[in-house]
Amino acid sequence: MDKQQQDALKKAAGIEGAKFIEDGMIAGLGTGSTVRFLVDELGRRTQEEGLKFTGVTTSRRTAEQARGYGIEIVDIDDVDHIDLAIDGADEVDKDFNGIKGGGAALLWEKIVNENSDYNIWIVDESKVVDTIGAFPLPVEVIPYGAGHVIKRFEAKGYQPVLRLDAEGNDVRTDENNYIVDLHLGRIDHPQELAEDLINTVGVVEHGLFLDRVNKVIVGNPNGPRVLTVSGK
Ligand code: 5RP
């Protein structure tokens, strides 16, 4: 699939996702190129149809885009709950376990996900995999002592790489932390890995999102498929 085709599927998933946002909702808005299409559609509905909702965003980038459309964006601590959060994902498996953080926003994404009554992911079909892990797993790490965290990951065979931008500078998250990407190839035991990562001193959060989604909207050439996780 080339980038143009992939973008068309992302856009279709974003537009489908936007249908779930209703007047009066408090909505979590994720981060990434698929979410950009979602926010474009919500912006269109805001301006053309008078849609009115309050947004909480998982990054400053998304807040800026949404405010540009006149969407009201507030701080997460200014709302007592989030009705629905819609976000992208880097990979999702058949059990709806996901990897997120390709856009370095995993910490705020997990906080919004945790505080939302309902969570939807919007992805193109290339993100749906049998086993997660081909996509490098992002881990948010405090800069102080990050070199030691990376050495620990190396010793465990996690193949960590400090994320750099195109100019070779270390990428900083919205909380001014580093992202370390783990090149694992495949993750057969995500729960155990999640435990290990979160118990590593210096790790703030990791991009394993296990049992955290209610619906996945998959952009597909025949139209978006809406998958509802059973029992959720
Ligand atoms: C950002 C994320 C994104 O949701 C994920 O990287 C998917 O991005 P895209 O829609 O651009 O493929 O987790 O931290």
JSON list of C-alpha atoms and ligand atoms in Angstrom, two decimals:
[
{"chain": "A", "resi": 1, "resn": "MET", "atom": "CA", "xyz": [0.00, 0.00, 0.00]},
{"chain": "A", "resi": 2, "resn": "ASP", "atom": "CA", "xyz": [1.50, 3.39, -0.92]},
{"chain": "A", "resi": 3, "resn": "LYS", "atom": "CA", "xyz": [1.23, 6.48, 1.29]},
{"chain": "A", "resi": 4, "resn": "GLN", "atom": "CA", "xyz": [-1.61, 7.99, -0.73]},
{"chain": "A", "resi": 5, "resn": "GLN", "atom": "CA", "xyz": [-3.70, 4.82, -0.38]},
{"chain": "A", "resi": 6, "resn": "GLN", "atom": "CA", "xyz": [-2.86, 4.58, 3.31]},
{"chain": "A", "resi": 7, "resn": "ASP", "atom": "CA", "xyz": [-3.85, 8.23, 3.86]},
{"chain": "A", "resi": 8, "resn": "ALA", "atom": "CA", "xyz": [-7.19, 7.56, 2.13]},
{"chain": "A", "resi": 9, "resn": "LEU", "atom": "CA", "xyz": [-7.86, 4.70, 4.57]},
{"chain": "A", "resi": 10, "resn": "LYS", "atom": "CA", "xyz": [-6.79, 6.83, 7.55]},
{"chain": "A", "resi": 11, "resn": "LYS", "atom": "CA", "xyz": [-9.10, 9.60, 6.39]},
{"chain": "A", "resi": 12, "resn": "ALA", "atom": "CA", "xyz": [-12.04, 7.19, 6.02]},
{"chain": "A", "resi": 13, "resn": "ALA", "atom": "CA", "xyz": [-11.41, 5.82, 9.53]},
{"chain": "A", "resi": 14, "resn": "GLY", "atom": "CA", "xyz": [-11.16, 9.38, 10.91]},
{"chain": "A", "resi": 15, "resn": "ILE", "atom": "CA", "xyz": [-14.43, 10.45, 9.30]},
{"chain": "A", "resi": 16, "resn": "GLU", "atom": "CA", "xyz": [-16.16, 7.29, 10.59]},
{"chain": "A", "resi": 17, "resn": "GLY", "atom": "CA", "xyz": [-14.77, 7.93, 14.09]},
{"chain": "A", "resi": 18, "resn": "ALA", "atom": "CA", "xyz": [-16.08, 11.51, 14.08]},
{"chain": "A", "resi": 19, "resn": "LYS", "atom": "CA", "xyz": [-19.65, 10.13, 13.81]},
{"chain": "A", "resi": 20, "resn": "PHE", "atom": "CA", "xyz": [-19.37, 8.94, 17.41]},
{"chain": "A", "resi": 21, "resn": "ILE", "atom": "CA", "xyz": [-18.92, 12.48, 18.79]},
{"chain": "A", "resi": 22, "resn": "GLU", "atom": "CA", "xyz": [-22.23, 14.06, 19.74]},
{"chain": "A", "resi": 23, "resn": "ASP", "atom": "CA", "xyz": [-23.35, 17.48, 20.99]},
{"chain": "A", "resi": 24, "resn": "GLY", "atom": "CA", "xyz": [-22.52, 18.12, 24.63]},
{"chain": "A", "resi": 25, "resn": "MET", "atom": "CA", "xyz": [-19.91, 15.37, 24.94]},
{"chain": "A", "resi": 26, "resn": "ILE", "atom": "CA", "xyz": [-16.55, 15.68, 26.62]},
{"chain": "A", "resi": 27, "resn": "ALA", "atom": "CA", "xyz": [-14.30, 14.00, 24.06]},
{"chain": "A", "resi": 28, "resn": "GLY", "atom": "CA", "xyz": [-10.70, 12.86, 24.23]},
{"chain": "A", "resi": 29, "resn": "LEU", "atom": "CA", "xyz": [-8.84, 13.62, 21.01]},
{"chain": "A", "resi": 30, "resn": "GLY", "atom": "CA", "xyz": [-5.71, 11.59, 20.30]},
{"chain": "A", "resi": 31, "resn": "THR", "atom": "CA", "xyz": [-2.58, 12.33, 18.30]},
{"chain": "A", "resi": 32, "resn": "GLY", "atom": "CA", "xyz": [-1.17, 11.37, 14.91]},
{"chain": "A", "resi": 33, "resn": "SER", "atom": "CA", "xyz": [-1.92, 11.57, 11.22]},
{"chain": "A", "resi": 34, "resn": "THR", "atom": "CA", "xyz": [-5.16, 9.53, 11.45]},
{"chain": "A", "resi": 35, "resn": "VAL", "atom": "CA", "xyz": [-6.41, 11.75, 14.27]},
{"chain": "A", "resi": 36, "resn": "ARG", "atom": "CA", "xyz": [-5.64, 14.80, 12.12]},
{"chain": "A", "resi": 37, "resn": "PHE", "atom": "CA", "xyz": [-8.32, 13.56, 9.71]},
{"chain": "A", "resi": 38, "resn": "LEU", "atom": "CA", "xyz": [-10.68, 13.01, 12.64]},
{"chain": "A", "resi": 39, "resn": "VAL", "atom": "CA", "xyz": [-10.12, 16.57, 13.89]},
{"chain": "A", "resi": 40, "resn": "ASP", "atom": "CA", "xyz": [-10.54, 17.97, 10.35]},
{"chain": "A", "resi": 41, "resn": "GLU", "atom": "CA", "xyz": [-13.95, 16.29, 10.19]},
{"chain": "A", "resi": 42, "resn": "LEU", "atom": "CA", "xyz": [-14.93, 17.47, 13.67]},
{"chain": "A", "resi": 43, "resn": "GLY", "atom": "CA", "xyz": [-13.82, 20.95, 12.65]},
{"chain": "A", "resi": 44, "resn": "ARG", "atom": "CA", "xyz": [-16.00, 20.76, 9.56]},
{"chain": "A", "resi": 45, "resn": "ARG", "atom": "CA", "xyz": [-18.99, 19.64, 11.62]},
{"chain": "A", "resi": 46, "resn": "THR", "atom": "CA", "xyz": [-18.31, 22.39, 14.18]},
{"chain": "A", "resi": 47, "resn": "GLN", "atom": "CA", "xyz": [-18.22, 25.08, 11.52]},
{"chain": "A", "resi": 48, "resn": "GLU", "atom": "CA", "xyz": [-20.88, 23.77, 9.12]},
{"chain": "A", "resi": 49, "resn": "GLU", "atom": "CA", "xyz": [-23.31, 21.92, 11.39]},
{"chain": "A", "resi": 50, "resn": "GLY", "atom": "CA", "xyz": [-22.87, 23.77, 14.69]},
{"chain": "A", "resi": 51, "resn": "LEU", "atom": "CA", "xyz": [-21.54, 20.69, 16.54]},
{"chain": "A", "resi": 52, "resn": "LYS", "atom": "CA", "xyz": [-20.65, 21.70, 20.11]},
{"chain": "A", "resi": 53, "resn": "PHE", "atom": "CA", "xyz": [-18.49, 19.54, 22.31]},
{"chain": "A", "resi": 54, "resn": "THR", "atom": "CA", "xyz": [-15.58, 19.98, 24.70]},
{"chain": "A", "resi": 55, "resn": "GLY", "atom": "CA", "xyz": [-12.25, 18.40, 23.86]},
{"chain": "A", "resi": 56, "resn": "VAL", "atom": "CA", "xyz": [-9.36, 17.15, 25.97]},
{"chain": "A", "resi": 57, "resn": "THR", "atom": "CA", "xyz": [-6.30, 16.43, 23.85]},
{"chain": "A", "resi": 58, "resn": "THR", "atom": "CA", "xyz": [-3.42, 13.99, 24.14]},
{"chain": "A", "resi": 59, "resn": "SER", "atom": "CA", "xyz": [-0.89, 16.47, 22.77]},
{"chain": "A", "resi": 60, "resn": "ARG", "atom": "CA", "xyz": [-0.30, 20.18, 22.27]},
{"chain": "A", "resi": 61, "resn": "ARG", "atom": "CA", "xyz": [-0.29, 19.53, 18.50]},
{"chain": "A", "resi": 62, "resn": "THR", "atom": "CA", "xyz": [-3.86, 18.24, 18.53]},
{"chain": "A", "resi": 63, "resn": "ALA", "atom": "CA", "xyz": [-4.99, 21.07, 20.82]},
{"chain": "A", "resi": 64, "resn": "GLU", "atom": "CA", "xyz": [-3.59, 23.62, 18.37]},
{"chain": "A", "resi": 65, "resn": "GLN", "atom": "CA", "xyz": [-5.29, 21.98, 15.38]},
{"chain": "A", "resi": 66, "resn": "ALA", "atom": "CA", "xyz": [-8.66, 21.69, 17.15]},
{"chain": "A", "resi": 67, "resn": "ARG", "atom": "CA", "xyz": [-8.59, 25.27, 18.48]},
{"chain": "A", "resi": 68, "resn": "GLY", "atom": "CA", "xyz": [-7.91, 26.40, 14.91]},
{"chain": "A", "resi": 69, "resn": "TYR", "atom": "CA", "xyz": [-11.41, 25.13, 14.06]},
{"chain": "A", "resi": 70, "resn": "GLY", "atom": "CA", "xyz": [-12.97, 26.87, 17.07]},
{"chain": "A", "resi": 71, "resn": "ILE", "atom": "CA", "xyz": [-13.36, 23.62, 19.05]},
{"chain": "A", "resi": 72, "resn": "GLU", "atom": "CA", "xyz": [-13.27, 24.25, 22.80]},
{"chain": "A", "resi": 73, "resn": "ILE", "atom": "CA", "xyz": [-10.24, 22.52, 24.34]},
{"chain": "A", "resi": 74, "resn": "VAL", "atom": "CA", "xyz": [-9.80, 22.35, 28.11]},
{"chain": "A", "resi": 75, "resn": "ASP", "atom": "CA", "xyz": [-7.24, 20.89, 30.50]},
{"chain": "A", "resi": 76, "resn": "ILE", "atom": "CA", "xyz": [-7.90, 17.31, 31.58]},
{"chain": "A", "resi": 77, "resn": "ASP", "atom": "CA", "xyz": [-8.11, 18.44, 35.20]},
{"chain": "A", "resi": 78, "resn": "ASP", "atom": "CA", "xyz": [-10.90, 20.84, 34.32]},
{"chain": "A", "resi": 79, "resn": "VAL", "atom": "CA", "xyz": [-13.29, 17.97, 33.51]},
{"chain": "A", "resi": 80, "resn": "ASP", "atom": "CA", "xyz": [-14.60, 15.33, 35.92]},
{"chain": "A", "resi": 81, "resn": "HIS", "atom": "CA", "xyz": [-14.79, 12.64, 33.23]},
{"chain": "A", "resi": 82, "resn": "ILE", "atom": "CA", "xyz": [-14.33, 12.01, 29.52]},
{"chain": "A", "resi": 83, "resn": "ASP", "atom": "CA", "xyz": [-17.29, 10.43, 27.69]},
{"chain": "A", "resi": 84, "resn": "LEU", "atom": "CA", "xyz": [-15.37, 9.04, 24.75]},
{"chain": "A", "resi": 85, "resn": "ALA", "atom": "CA", "xyz": [-11.76, 9.18, 23.55]},
{"chain": "A", "resi": 86, "resn": "ILE", "atom": "CA", "xyz": [-10.75, 8.54, 19.95]},
{"chain": "A", "resi": 87, "resn": "ASP", "atom": "CA", "xyz": [-7.11, 7.89, 19.13]},
{"chain": "A", "resi": 88, "resn": "GLY", "atom": "CA", "xyz": [-4.89, 6.20, 16.57]},
{"chain": "A", "resi": 89, "resn": "ALA", "atom": "CA", "xyz": [-2.61, 3.21, 17.11]},
{"chain": "A", "resi": 90, "resn": "ASP", "atom": "CA", "xyz": [0.59, 1.86, 15.60]},
{"chain": "A", "resi": 91, "resn": "GLU", "atom": "CA", "xyz": [-0.38, -1.81, 15.81]},
{"chain": "A", "resi": 92, "resn": "VAL", "atom": "CA", "xyz": [-3.38, -3.75, 17.08]},
{"chain": "A", "resi": 93, "resn": "ASP", "atom": "CA", "xyz": [-3.67, -7.54, 17.33]},
{"chain": "A", "resi": 94, "resn": "LYS", "atom": "CA", "xyz": [-6.66, -9.89, 17.19]},
{"chain": "A", "resi": 95, "resn": "ASP", "atom": "CA", "xyz": [-7.08, -9.63, 20.98]},
{"chain": "A", "resi": 96, "resn": "PHE", "atom": "CA", "xyz": [-7.17, -5.80, 20.64]},
{"chain": "A", "resi": 97, "resn": "ASN", "atom": "CA", "xyz": [-3.82, -5.32, 22.35]},
{"chain": "A", "resi": 98, "resn": "GLY", "atom": "CA", "xyz": [-2.07, -2.33, 20.87]},
{"chain": "A", "resi": 99, "resn": "ILE", "atom": "CA", "xyz": [1.17, -0.43, 20.55]},
{"chain": "A", "resi": 100, "resn": "LYS", "atom": "CA", "xyz": [0.94, 3.35, 20.68]},
{"chain": "A", "resi": 101, "resn": "GLY", "atom": "CA", "xyz": [3.44, 6.18, 20.92]},
{"chain": "A", "resi": 102, "resn": "GLY", "atom": "CA", "xyz": [4.74, 6.42, 17.37]},
{"chain": "A", "resi": 103, "resn": "GLY", "atom": "CA", "xyz": [3.98, 10.11, 17.66]},
{"chain": "A", "resi": 104, "resn": "ALA", "atom": "CA", "xyz": [5.66, 10.37, 21.09]},
{"chain": "A", "resi": 105, "resn": "ALA", "atom": "CA", "xyz": [2.36, 11.13, 22.85]},
{"chain": "A", "resi": 106, "resn": "LEU", "atom": "CA", "xyz": [1.83, 7.82, 24.67]},
{"chain": "A", "resi": 107, "resn": "LEU", "atom": "CA", "xyz": [1.86, 9.25, 28.20]},
{"chain": "A", "resi": 108, "resn": "TRP", "atom": "CA", "xyz": [-0.93, 11.77, 27.71]},
{"chain": "A", "resi": 109, "resn": "GLU", "atom": "CA", "xyz": [-2.68, 9.21, 25.48]},
{"chain": "A", "resi": 110, "resn": "LYS", "atom": "CA", "xyz": [-2.70, 6.64, 28.27]},
{"chain": "A", "resi": 111, "resn": "ILE", "atom": "CA", "xyz": [-3.91, 9.21, 30.82]},
{"chain": "A", "resi": 112, "resn": "VAL", "atom": "CA", "xyz": [-6.79, 10.25, 28.55]},
{"chain": "A", "resi": 113, "resn": "ASN", "atom": "CA", "xyz": [-7.58, 6.59, 27.79]},
{"chain": "A", "resi": 114, "resn": "GLU", "atom": "CA", "xyz": [-7.56, 5.71, 31.49]},
{"chain": "A", "resi": 115, "resn": "ASN", "atom": "CA", "xyz": [-9.99, 8.53, 32.33]},
{"chain": "A", "resi": 116, "resn": "SER", "atom": "CA", "xyz": [-12.38, 7.96, 29.45]},
{"chain": "A", "resi": 117, "resn": "ASP", "atom": "CA", "xyz": [-15.61, 5.98, 29.80]},
{"chain": "A", "resi": 118, "resn": "TYR", "atom": "CA", "xyz": [-15.25, 4.59, 26.28]},
{"chain": "A", "resi": 119, "resn": "ASN", "atom": "CA", "xyz": [-12.27, 4.29, 23.92]},
{"chain": "A", "resi": 120, "resn": "ILE", "atom": "CA", "xyz": [-12.18, 4.00, 20.14]},
{"chain": "A", "resi": 121, "resn": "TRP", "atom": "CA", "xyz": [-9.10, 3.55, 17.95]},
{"chain": "A", "resi": 122, "resn": "ILE", "atom": "CA", "xyz": [-9.01, 4.59, 14.31]},
{"chain": "A", "resi": 123, "resn": "VAL", "atom": "CA", "xyz": [-6.45, 2.80, 12.14]},
{"chain": "A", "resi": 124, "resn": "ASP", "atom": "CA", "xyz": [-5.82, 1.85, 8.54]},
{"chain": "A", "resi": 125, "resn": "GLU", "atom": "CA", "xyz": [-5.77, -1.87, 7.80]},
{"chain": "A", "resi": 126, "resn": "SER", "atom": "CA", "xyz": [-1.94, -2.07, 7.73]},
{"chain": "A", "resi": 127, "resn": "LYS", "atom": "CA", "xyz": [-1.97, -1.62, 11.53]},
{"chain": "A", "resi": 128, "resn": "VAL", "atom": "CA", "xyz": [-3.88, -4.84, 12.18]},
{"chain": "A", "resi": 129, "resn": "VAL", "atom": "CA", "xyz": [-1.40, -7.65, 12.91]},
{"chain": "A", "resi": 130, "resn": "ASP", "atom": "CA", "xyz": [-1.37, -11.20, 14.29]},
{"chain": "A", "resi": 131, "resn": "THR", "atom": "CA", "xyz": [1.27, -10.45, 16.91]},
{"chain": "A", "resi": 132, "resn": "ILE", "atom": "CA", "xyz": [2.34, -6.98, 18.01]},
{"chain": "A", "resi": 133, "resn": "GLY", "atom": "CA", "xyz": [6.02, -6.00, 18.20]},
{"chain": "A", "resi": 134, "resn": "ALA", "atom": "CA", "xyz": [7.23, -5.46, 14.64]},
{"chain": "A", "resi": 135, "resn": "PHE", "atom": "CA", "xyz": [6.58, -1.78, 15.31]},
{"chain": "A", "resi": 136, "resn": "PRO", "atom": "CA", "xyz": [9.27, -0.61, 17.78]},
{"chain": "A", "resi": 137, "resn": "LEU", "atom": "CA", "xyz": [7.68, -0.25, 21.21]},
{"chain": "A", "resi": 138, "resn": "PRO", "atom": "CA", "xyz": [7.98, 3.35, 22.49]},
{"chain": "A", "resi": 139, "resn": "VAL", "atom": "CA", "xyz": [8.86, 3.87, 26.16]},
{"chain": "A", "resi": 140, "resn": "GLU", "atom": "CA", "xyz": [8.82, 7.31, 27.81]},
{"chain": "A", "resi": 141, "resn": "VAL", "atom": "CA", "xyz": [11.89, 7.75, 30.02]},
{"chain": "A", "resi": 142, "resn": "ILE", "atom": "CA", "xyz": [12.96, 10.56, 32.37]},
{"chain": "A", "resi": 143, "resn": "PRO", "atom": "CA", "xyz": [16.14, 12.20, 30.98]},
{"chain": "A", "resi": 144, "resn": "TYR", "atom": "CA", "xyz": [18.00, 11.95, 34.32]},
{"chain": "A", "resi": 145, "resn": "GLY", "atom": "CA", "xyz": [19.76, 8.57, 34.28]},
{"chain": "A", "resi": 146, "resn": "ALA", "atom": "CA", "xyz": [18.28, 7.59, 30.91]},
{"chain": "A", "resi": 147, "resn": "GLY", "atom": "CA", "xyz": [21.64, 6.12, 29.86]},
{"chain": "A", "resi": 148, "resn": "HIS", "atom": "CA", "xyz": [21.38, 3.58, 32.68]},
{"chain": "A", "resi": 149, "resn": "VAL", "atom": "CA", "xyz": [17.81, 2.68, 31.73]},
{"chain": "A", "resi": 150, "resn": "ILE", "atom": "CA", "xyz": [18.98, 2.11, 28.15]},
{"chain": "A", "resi": 151, "resn": "LYS", "atom": "CA", "xyz": [21.83, -0.14, 29.41]},
{"chain": "A", "resi": 152, "resn": "ARG", "atom": "CA", "xyz": [19.34, -2.19, 31.44]},
{"chain": "A", "resi": 153, "resn": "PHE", "atom": "CA", "xyz": [17.15, -2.60, 28.36]},
{"chain": "A", "resi": 154, "resn": "GLU", "atom": "CA", "xyz": [20.22, -3.64, 26.33]},
{"chain": "A", "resi": 155, "resn": "ALA", "atom": "CA", "xyz": [21.12, -6.26, 28.93]},
{"chain": "A", "resi": 156, "resn": "LYS", "atom": "CA", "xyz": [17.60, -7.69, 28.65]},
{"chain": "A", "resi": 157, "resn": "GLY", "atom": "CA", "xyz": [17.88, -7.92, 24.84]},
{"chain": "A", "resi": 158, "resn": "TYR", "atom": "CA", "xyz": [15.23, -5.26, 24.22]},
{"chain": "A", "resi": 159, "resn": "GLN", "atom": "CA", "xyz": [17.38, -3.50, 21.57]},
{"chain": "A", "resi": 160, "resn": "PRO", "atom": "CA", "xyz": [16.61, 0.06, 22.73]},
{"chain": "A", "resi": 161, "resn": "VAL", "atom": "CA", "xyz": [17.21, 3.09, 20.54]},
{"chain": "A", "resi": 162, "resn": "LEU", "atom": "CA", "xyz": [16.91, 6.66, 21.84]},
{"chain": "A", "resi": 163, "resn": "ARG", "atom": "CA", "xyz": [14.53, 8.43, 19.46]},
{"chain": "A", "resi": 164, "resn": "LEU", "atom": "CA", "xyz": [16.10, 11.32, 17.52]},
{"chain": "A", "resi": 165, "resn": "ASP", "atom": "CA", "xyz": [14.47, 13.81, 15.18]},
{"chain": "A", "resi": 166, "resn": "ALA", "atom": "CA", "xyz": [15.53, 14.48, 11.57]},
{"chain": "A", "resi": 167, "resn": "GLU", "atom": "CA", "xyz": [18.23, 16.91, 12.78]},
{"chain": "A", "resi": 168, "resn": "GLY", "atom": "CA", "xyz": [19.70, 14.31, 15.14]},
{"chain": "A", "resi": 169, "resn": "ASN", "atom": "CA", "xyz": [18.36, 15.95, 18.33]},
{"chain": "A", "resi": 170, "resn": "ASP", "atom": "CA", "xyz": [16.70, 13.82, 20.98]},
{"chain": "A", "resi": 171, "resn": "VAL", "atom": "CA", "xyz": [12.93, 13.87, 20.67]},
{"chain": "A", "resi": 172, "resn": "ARG", "atom": "CA", "xyz": [11.22, 15.37, 23.73]},
{"chain": "A", "resi": 173, "resn": "THR", "atom": "CA", "xyz": [7.64, 14.57, 24.70]},
{"chain": "A", "resi": 174, "resn": "ASP", "atom": "CA", "xyz": [5.06, 17.13, 25.87]},
{"chain": "A", "resi": 175, "resn": "GLU", "atom": "CA", "xyz": [6.40, 16.35, 29.38]},
{"chain": "A", "resi": 176, "resn": "ASN", "atom": "CA", "xyz": [9.98, 16.97, 28.21]},
{"chain": "A", "resi": 177, "resn": "ASN", "atom": "CA", "xyz": [10.96, 13.31, 28.53]},
{"chain": "A", "resi": 178, "resn": "TYR", "atom": "CA", "xyz": [12.83, 11.02, 26.09]},
{"chain": "A", "resi": 179, "resn": "ILE", "atom": "CA", "xyz": [11.34, 8.27, 23.97]},
{"chain": "A", "resi": 180, "resn": "VAL", "atom": "CA", "xyz": [13.30, 5.01, 23.81]},
{"chain": "A", "resi": 181, "resn": "ASP", "atom": "CA", "xyz": [12.08, 2.62, 21.09]},
{"chain": "A", "resi": 182, "resn": "LEU", "atom": "CA", "xyz": [12.46, -1.11, 21.78]},
{"chain": "A", "resi": 183, "resn": "HIS", "atom": "CA", "xyz": [13.12, -3.17, 18.64]},
{"chain": "A", "resi": 184, "resn": "LEU", "atom": "CA", "xyz": [11.62, -6.42, 19.79]},
{"chain": "A", "resi": 185, "resn": "GLY", "atom": "CA", "xyz": [10.41, -7.95, 16.53]},
{"chain": "A", "resi": 186, "resn": "ARG", "atom": "CA", "xyz": [7.45, -9.65, 18.21]},
{"chain": "A", "resi": 187, "resn": "ILE", "atom": "CA", "xyz": [5.92, -9.50, 21.67]},
{"chain": "A", "resi": 188, "resn": "ASP", "atom": "CA", "xyz": [4.59, -12.89, 22.74]},
{"chain": "A", "resi": 189, "resn": "HIS", "atom": "CA", "xyz": [3.92, -12.00, 26.38]},
{"chain": "A", "resi": 190, "resn": "PRO", "atom": "CA", "xyz": [2.77, -8.36, 26.43]},
{"chain": "A", "resi": 191, "resn": "GLN", "atom": "CA", "xyz": [1.46, -8.44, 30.01]},
{"chain": "A", "resi": 192, "resn": "GLU", "atom": "CA", "xyz": [4.81, -9.62, 31.43]},
{"chain": "A", "resi": 193, "resn": "LEU", "atom": "CA", "xyz": [6.70, -7.08, 29.36]},
{"chain": "A", "resi": 194, "resn": "ALA", "atom": "CA", "xyz": [4.37, -4.28, 30.50]},
{"chain": "A", "resi": 195, "resn": "GLU", "atom": "CA", "xyz": [5.00, -5.25, 34.14]},
{"chain": "A", "resi": 196, "resn": "ASP", "atom": "CA", "xyz": [8.74, -5.30, 33.63]},
{"chain": "A", "resi": 197, "resn": "LEU", "atom": "CA", "xyz": [8.80, -1.91, 31.90]},
{"chain": "A", "resi": 198, "resn": "ILE", "atom": "CA", "xyz": [6.60, -0.08, 34.39]},
{"chain": "A", "resi": 199, "resn": "ASN", "atom": "CA", "xyz": [8.69, -1.45, 37.25]},
{"chain": "A", "resi": 200, "resn": "THR", "atom": "CA", "xyz": [11.90, -0.05, 35.76]},
{"chain": "A", "resi": 201, "resn": "VAL", "atom": "CA", "xyz": [12.90, 3.07, 37.70]},
{"chain": "A", "resi": 202, "resn": "GLY", "atom": "CA", "xyz": [13.15, 6.00, 35.28]},
{"chain": "A", "resi": 203, "resn": "VAL", "atom": "CA", "xyz": [10.38, 4.70, 33.01]},
{"chain": "A", "resi": 204, "resn": "VAL", "atom": "CA", "xyz": [7.36, 6.99, 33.13]},
{"chain": "A", "resi": 205, "resn": "GLU", "atom": "CA", "xyz": [5.08, 4.93, 30.86]},
{"chain": "A", "resi": 206, "resn": "HIS", "atom": "CA", "xyz": [5.22, 2.52, 27.93]},
{"chain": "A", "resi": 207, "resn": "GLY", "atom": "CA", "xyz": [3.28, 2.19, 24.70]},
{"chain": "A", "resi": 208, "resn": "LEU", "atom": "CA", "xyz": [1.67, -1.19, 25.40]},
{"chain": "A", "resi": 209, "resn": "PHE", "atom": "CA", "xyz": [-2.09, -0.55, 25.56]},
{"chain": "A", "resi": 210, "resn": "LEU", "atom": "CA", "xyz": [-3.55, -3.84, 26.78]},
{"chain": "A", "resi": 211, "resn": "ASP", "atom": "CA", "xyz": [-7.29, -4.30, 27.27]},
{"chain": "A", "resi": 212, "resn": "ARG", "atom": "CA", "xyz": [-7.85, -0.56, 26.82]},
{"chain": "A", "resi": 213, "resn": "VAL", "atom": "CA", "xyz": [-10.13, -0.22, 23.82]},
{"chain": "A", "resi": 214, "resn": "ASN", "atom": "CA", "xyz": [-13.87, -0.75, 23.21]},
{"chain": "A", "resi": 215, "resn": "LYS", "atom": "CA", "xyz": [-14.04, -0.33, 19.44]},
{"chain": "A", "resi": 216, "resn": "VAL", "atom": "CA", "xyz": [-11.52, -0.30, 16.60]},
{"chain": "A", "resi": 217, "resn": "ILE", "atom": "CA", "xyz": [-12.44, 1.37, 13.31]},
{"chain": "A", "resi": 218, "resn": "VAL", "atom": "CA", "xyz": [-10.32, -0.08, 10.51]},
{"chain": "A", "resi": 219, "resn": "GLY", "atom": "CA", "xyz": [-9.97, 1.85, 7.26]},
{"chain": "A", "resi": 220, "resn": "ASN", "atom": "CA", "xyz": [-10.31, -0.67, 4.46]},
{"chain": "A", "resi": 221, "resn": "PRO", "atom": "CA", "xyz": [-10.64, -0.24, 0.64]},
{"chain": "A", "resi": 222, "resn": "ASN", "atom": "CA", "xyz": [-14.24, -1.52, 0.89]},
{"chain": "A", "resi": 223, "resn": "GLY", "atom": "CA", "xyz": [-15.13, 1.06, 3.56]},
{"chain": "A", "resi": 224, "resn": "PRO", "atom": "CA", "xyz": [-14.34, 1.31, 7.27]},
{"chain": "A", "resi": 225, "resn": "ARG", "atom": "CA", "xyz": [-15.01, -1.78, 9.41]},
{"chain": "A", "resi": 226, "resn": "VAL", "atom": "CA", "xyz": [-16.14, -1.11, 12.99]},
{"chain": "A", "resi": 227, "resn": "LEU", "atom": "CA", "xyz": [-14.97, -3.87, 15.34]},
{"chain": "A", "resi": 228, "resn": "THR", "atom": "CA", "xyz": [-16.48, -3.95, 18.80]},
{"chain": "A", "resi": 229, "resn": "VAL", "atom": "CA", "xyz": [-14.48, -5.72, 21.47]},
{"chain": "A", "resi": 230, "resn": "SER", "atom": "CA", "xyz": [-16.70, -8.40, 23.01]},
{"chain": "A", "resi": 231, "resn": "GLY", "atom": "CA", "xyz": [-17.79, -7.68, 26.56]},
{"chain": "A", "resi": 232, "resn": "LYS", "atom": "CA", "xyz": [-16.67, -4.04, 26.40]},
{"chain": "B", "resi": 1, "resn": "5RP", "atom": "C1", "xyz": [0.97, 8.92, 18.85]},
{"chain": "B", "resi": 1, "resn": "5RP", "atom": "C2", "xyz": [0.26, 7.65, 18.58]},
{"chain": "B", "resi": 1, "resn": "5RP", "atom": "C3", "xyz": [-0.50, 7.57, 17.32]},
{"chain": "B", "resi": 1, "resn": "5RP", "atom": "O1", "xyz": [-1.84, 7.35, 17.61]},
{"chain": "B", "resi": 1, "resn": "5RP", "atom": "C4", "xyz": [0.05, 6.44, 16.50]},
{"chain": "B", "resi": 1, "resn": "5RP", "atom": "O2", "xyz": [1.44, 6.67, 16.33]},
{"chain": "B", "resi": 1, "resn": "5RP", "atom": "C5", "xyz": [-0.62, 6.34, 15.13]},
{"chain": "B", "resi": 1, "resn": "5RP", "atom": "O3", "xyz": [-0.25, 7.43, 14.36]},
{"chain": "B", "resi": 1, "resn": "5RP", "atom": "P1", "xyz": [-0.72, 7.60, 12.86]},
{"chain": "B", "resi": 1, "resn": "5RP", "atom": "O4", "xyz": [-2.19, 7.82, 12.89]},
{"chain": "B", "resi": 1, "resn": "5RP", "atom": "O5", "xyz": [0.05, 8.81, 12.40]},
{"chain": "B", "resi": 1, "resn": "5RP", "atom": "O6", "xyz": [-0.33, 6.38, 12.09]},
{"chain": "B", "resi": 1, "resn": "5RP", "atom": "O7", "xyz": [0.26, 6.71, 19.35]},
{"chain": "B", "resi": 1, "resn": "5RP", "atom": "O8", "xyz": [1.77, 8.84, 19.99]}
]
